[in-house]
Amino acid sequence: MKQKGFSLIELSIVISIMALLIAGIVGGSKLISSAKLSKLMKDLRQIETEIGQFVMTYDAYPGDYDDAYAVFGTACYNNTNDCNGDGNGQIRWDTPSYDTFNVGEAIQVWKHLKLANISSFSPNYDGPSDNPAGFPVGKTHGIKGLSMPDSKIKGGYFVFYSDGSWTNGAGRTVDNNVVTYAEEDIGQPDTYNMKITDVYNLDKKHDDGDPLDGKIWTENPSCRKDYAVTEGYELSDTSILCNIIYVLTEF
């Protein structure tokens, strides 16, 4: 019996359907990625707004507030050293020398915002009684869902002060309080965990497209062109991972 194969028209229809399915999958993936980045940007701006509200109310940054214990009492921590910051205008991620619990100001941020009934983010950290048992060795600076808020994307948000070491050939530096989007759990706030194309697209859409200027920066030098000569992202290698640094307004 003679077998009948597919005609060219039938094959073309099948191929067209497969192409549409693939395009739909790819397009859907891009939409999901775009939605996640939009959520990330929304959260960064919300954090900035809430910190601004705190500053307007208490004339100090959350975490850095040096009179927090007098205002919030033992609901904050058990004593002034564990509750208060040093009031220098910098939200430090490193551990204060006086703090036996390794609780830096970057962790205190969320406690202060919560007690001020300002924060819409919900870390579960309740104070030094959670530490050191709640913090694995080498991870005392931030754990999502414990000492910093979960991101709806994957990791968490970390507020801290840049020491001005991130600079470029034009002499621009980050010496502000900033927010970074961190990985699942971190010991340092300089984790490279975002695709360079995602950071670039966020910067281009919501800022100036310059990796070392404006509100959106990246600290990873591999993500930047030879910035002593020209500005821009090193998009020739899309496998590079970057971090996103969102510079907070000086309130």
Coordinates of C-alpha atoms in Angstrom, one line a residue:
M1 CA 0.0 0.0 0.0
K2 CA 1.4 3.4 -1.0
Q3 CA 1.9 5.7 2.0
K4 CA 0.8 9.3 1.6
G5 CA 3.2 12.0 3.0
F6 CA 2.6 15.6 4.0
S7 CA 2.2 18.1 1.2
L8 CA 4.3 21.2 1.1
I9 CA 1.2 23.2 2.1
E10 CA 0.6 21.0 5.1
L11 CA 4.2 21.2 6.2
S12 CA 4.2 24.9 5.8
I13 CA 1.1 25.1 8.0
V14 CA 2.7 22.9 10.7
I15 CA 5.9 25.0 10.6
S16 CA 3.9 28.2 10.9
I17 CA 2.0 26.9 13.9
M18 CA 5.3 25.9 15.6
A19 CA 6.8 29.3 14.9
L20 CA 3.8 31.0 16.4
L21 CA 4.0 28.8 19.5
I22 CA 7.7 29.5 19.9
A23 CA 7.1 33.2 19.4
G24 CA 4.3 33.1 22.0
I25 CA 6.6 31.4 24.5
V26 CA 9.4 33.8 23.9
G27 CA 7.1 36.8 24.0
G28 CA 5.4 35.6 27.2
S29 CA 8.8 35.2 28.8
K30 CA 9.8 38.8 27.9
L31 CA 6.5 40.1 29.3
I32 CA 7.1 38.2 32.6
S33 CA 10.7 39.6 32.7
S34 CA 9.4 43.1 32.0
A35 CA 6.7 42.9 34.7
K36 CA 9.3 41.8 37.2
L37 CA 11.6 44.7 36.4
S38 CA 8.7 47.1 36.7
K39 CA 7.9 45.6 40.1
L40 CA 11.5 46.0 41.1
M41 CA 11.5 49.7 40.1
K42 CA 8.3 50.3 41.9
D43 CA 9.6 48.8 45.1
L44 CA 12.8 50.9 44.9
R45 CA 10.8 54.1 44.6
Q46 CA 8.5 53.0 47.4
I47 CA 11.4 52.4 49.7
E48 CA 12.7 55.9 48.8
T49 CA 9.3 57.4 49.6
E50 CA 9.0 55.7 52.9
I51 CA 12.5 56.7 54.0
G52 CA 11.6 60.3 53.0
Q53 CA 8.4 60.1 55.1
F54 CA 10.5 59.0 58.1
V55 CA 13.0 61.8 57.6
M56 CA 10.1 64.4 57.4
T57 CA 8.7 63.0 60.7
Y58 CA 11.9 62.5 62.8
D59 CA 14.5 64.6 61.0
A60 CA 16.7 61.6 60.8
Y61 CA 17.2 58.5 58.6
P62 CA 15.7 55.2 59.8
G63 CA 18.5 53.0 61.1
D64 CA 20.7 56.0 61.6
Y65 CA 18.3 57.7 64.0
D66 CA 20.3 58.4 67.2
D67 CA 17.2 59.1 69.3
A68 CA 15.2 56.1 68.3
Y69 CA 15.2 54.4 71.7
A70 CA 13.7 57.5 73.4
V71 CA 10.9 57.5 70.8
F72 CA 10.2 53.8 70.4
G73 CA 11.5 52.4 73.7
T74 CA 11.9 48.7 74.3
A75 CA 9.7 47.9 71.3
C76 CA 12.8 48.8 69.3
Y77 CA 15.5 47.0 71.2
N78 CA 16.5 46.4 74.8
N79 CA 18.8 49.3 75.1
T80 CA 20.0 52.5 73.3
N81 CA 23.1 50.9 71.7
D82 CA 21.0 48.2 70.0
C83 CA 18.2 50.6 68.9
N84 CA 19.9 53.8 68.0
G85 CA 22.1 54.7 65.1
D86 CA 24.9 57.2 65.3
G87 CA 23.0 60.1 63.7
N88 CA 25.7 61.0 61.1
G89 CA 23.2 60.8 58.1
Q90 CA 24.7 57.5 56.8
I91 CA 22.9 54.2 57.0
R92 CA 25.9 51.9 57.6
W93 CA 25.8 48.3 56.6
D94 CA 28.8 47.4 58.6
T95 CA 28.5 46.5 62.3
P96 CA 28.9 49.4 64.8
S97 CA 31.8 48.9 67.1
Y98 CA 29.6 49.2 70.2
D99 CA 27.1 46.6 69.0
T100 CA 27.7 43.1 70.4
F101 CA 24.8 41.7 68.4
N102 CA 26.3 42.5 65.0
V103 CA 23.2 44.6 64.2
G104 CA 24.2 47.3 61.7
E105 CA 22.1 50.4 60.8
A106 CA 21.1 48.7 57.5
I107 CA 19.2 46.2 59.5
Q108 CA 17.8 48.8 61.9
V109 CA 16.2 50.6 59.0
W110 CA 13.3 48.2 58.7
K111 CA 12.7 48.1 62.5
H112 CA 12.5 51.9 62.7
L113 CA 10.2 52.1 59.7
K114 CA 8.0 49.4 61.1
L115 CA 7.7 51.1 64.5
A116 CA 6.9 54.4 62.8
N117 CA 4.0 52.7 61.0
I118 CA 5.5 53.8 57.7
S119 CA 6.9 50.7 56.0
S120 CA 4.7 48.6 53.6
F121 CA 7.5 46.0 53.5
S122 CA 7.5 43.2 56.1
P123 CA 10.8 41.8 57.4
N124 CA 10.3 39.4 60.3
Y125 CA 13.3 40.6 62.3
D126 CA 12.3 41.5 65.9
G127 CA 15.6 42.6 67.3
P128 CA 18.8 41.3 68.9
S129 CA 17.0 38.3 70.5
D130 CA 17.0 36.8 67.0
N131 CA 20.8 37.2 66.8
P132 CA 23.2 35.5 66.6
A133 CA 21.2 32.4 66.3
G134 CA 19.1 33.7 63.5
F135 CA 22.1 34.8 61.4
P136 CA 24.4 32.1 59.8
V137 CA 28.1 32.8 60.1
G138 CA 29.2 35.3 57.4
K139 CA 25.6 36.4 56.8
T140 CA 25.1 38.9 59.6
H141 CA 24.4 41.8 57.3
G142 CA 21.3 40.7 55.6
I143 CA 18.9 37.8 55.0
K144 CA 15.8 38.3 53.0
G145 CA 12.6 37.8 55.0
L146 CA 14.5 38.0 58.3
S147 CA 16.5 41.2 58.4
M148 CA 15.5 42.8 55.1
P149 CA 12.3 42.6 53.1
D150 CA 11.6 40.0 50.5
S151 CA 11.4 41.1 46.9
K152 CA 8.5 39.8 44.9
I153 CA 11.2 38.9 42.2
K154 CA 13.6 36.7 44.1
G155 CA 15.9 38.3 46.6
G156 CA 15.6 41.2 49.0
Y157 CA 16.2 44.9 49.4
F158 CA 19.2 46.3 51.3
V159 CA 19.6 49.9 52.3
F160 CA 23.1 51.2 53.1
Y161 CA 25.6 54.0 52.7
S162 CA 28.1 53.9 49.9
D163 CA 31.5 55.0 51.1
G164 CA 32.3 56.8 47.9
S165 CA 34.7 54.2 46.5
W166 CA 32.5 53.6 43.4
T167 CA 33.8 56.2 41.0
N168 CA 34.7 56.7 37.3
G169 CA 37.2 58.6 35.2
A170 CA 35.0 61.7 35.3
G171 CA 35.3 61.9 39.1
R172 CA 31.7 61.0 39.8
T173 CA 31.2 58.9 43.0
V174 CA 28.4 57.4 44.9
D175 CA 28.6 58.8 48.4
N176 CA 24.9 58.6 49.3
N177 CA 22.5 56.3 51.0
V178 CA 21.4 53.8 48.4
V179 CA 19.2 50.7 47.9
T180 CA 20.4 47.5 46.2
Y181 CA 18.5 44.5 45.1
A182 CA 20.3 41.6 46.8
E183 CA 20.4 37.8 46.3
E184 CA 18.6 35.3 48.5
D185 CA 20.8 35.9 51.5
I186 CA 23.8 38.1 51.6
G187 CA 26.8 39.0 53.7
Q188 CA 27.7 42.0 51.7
P189 CA 25.6 44.5 49.7
D190 CA 27.7 44.2 46.5
T191 CA 26.2 41.0 45.1
Y192 CA 26.3 40.7 41.3
N193 CA 22.9 39.0 40.6
M194 CA 21.2 40.7 37.7
K195 CA 21.7 40.3 34.0
I196 CA 23.5 43.2 32.5
T197 CA 20.7 43.7 29.9
D198 CA 18.1 44.0 32.7
V199 CA 20.2 46.6 34.6
Y200 CA 20.8 48.5 31.3
N201 CA 17.1 48.4 30.4
L202 CA 16.1 49.7 33.8
D203 CA 18.7 52.4 33.6
K204 CA 17.7 53.4 30.1
K205 CA 14.0 53.5 30.8
H206 CA 13.9 55.0 34.2
D207 CA 17.2 57.0 34.4
D208 CA 19.9 58.2 32.1
G209 CA 21.3 55.0 30.7
D210 CA 24.7 55.7 32.3
P211 CA 26.0 53.1 34.7
L212 CA 27.8 55.6 36.8
D213 CA 25.5 58.6 36.9
G214 CA 22.0 59.6 37.8
K215 CA 19.8 57.5 40.1
I216 CA 20.7 54.0 38.8
W217 CA 24.3 52.8 39.0
T218 CA 26.1 49.5 38.9
E219 CA 29.1 48.8 41.0
N220 CA 30.6 45.9 39.0
P221 CA 33.3 47.3 36.8
S222 CA 32.9 44.4 34.3
C223 CA 29.5 45.8 33.5
R224 CA 30.9 49.1 32.3
K225 CA 32.9 50.1 29.3
D226 CA 36.3 51.8 29.8
Y227 CA 34.7 54.6 31.6
A228 CA 37.9 56.7 31.6
V229 CA 37.3 57.1 27.9
T230 CA 33.6 56.5 27.3
E231 CA 30.5 55.9 29.2
G232 CA 28.1 53.0 28.8
Y233 CA 27.3 49.4 29.6
E234 CA 29.5 46.6 28.3
L235 CA 26.7 45.0 26.3
S236 CA 29.0 42.9 24.1
D237 CA 28.8 40.1 26.7
T238 CA 25.3 39.5 27.9
S239 CA 26.4 36.8 30.3
I240 CA 27.8 39.4 32.7
L241 CA 26.0 39.8 36.0
C242 CA 25.7 43.2 37.6
N243 CA 24.2 44.7 40.7
I244 CA 21.8 47.6 40.7
I245 CA 22.4 50.5 42.9
Y246 CA 19.5 53.0 43.4
V247 CA 20.7 56.3 44.8
L248 CA 18.4 57.8 47.4
T249 CA 17.5 61.4 47.4
E250 CA 19.3 63.4 50.1
F251 CA 16.2 64.5 52.1

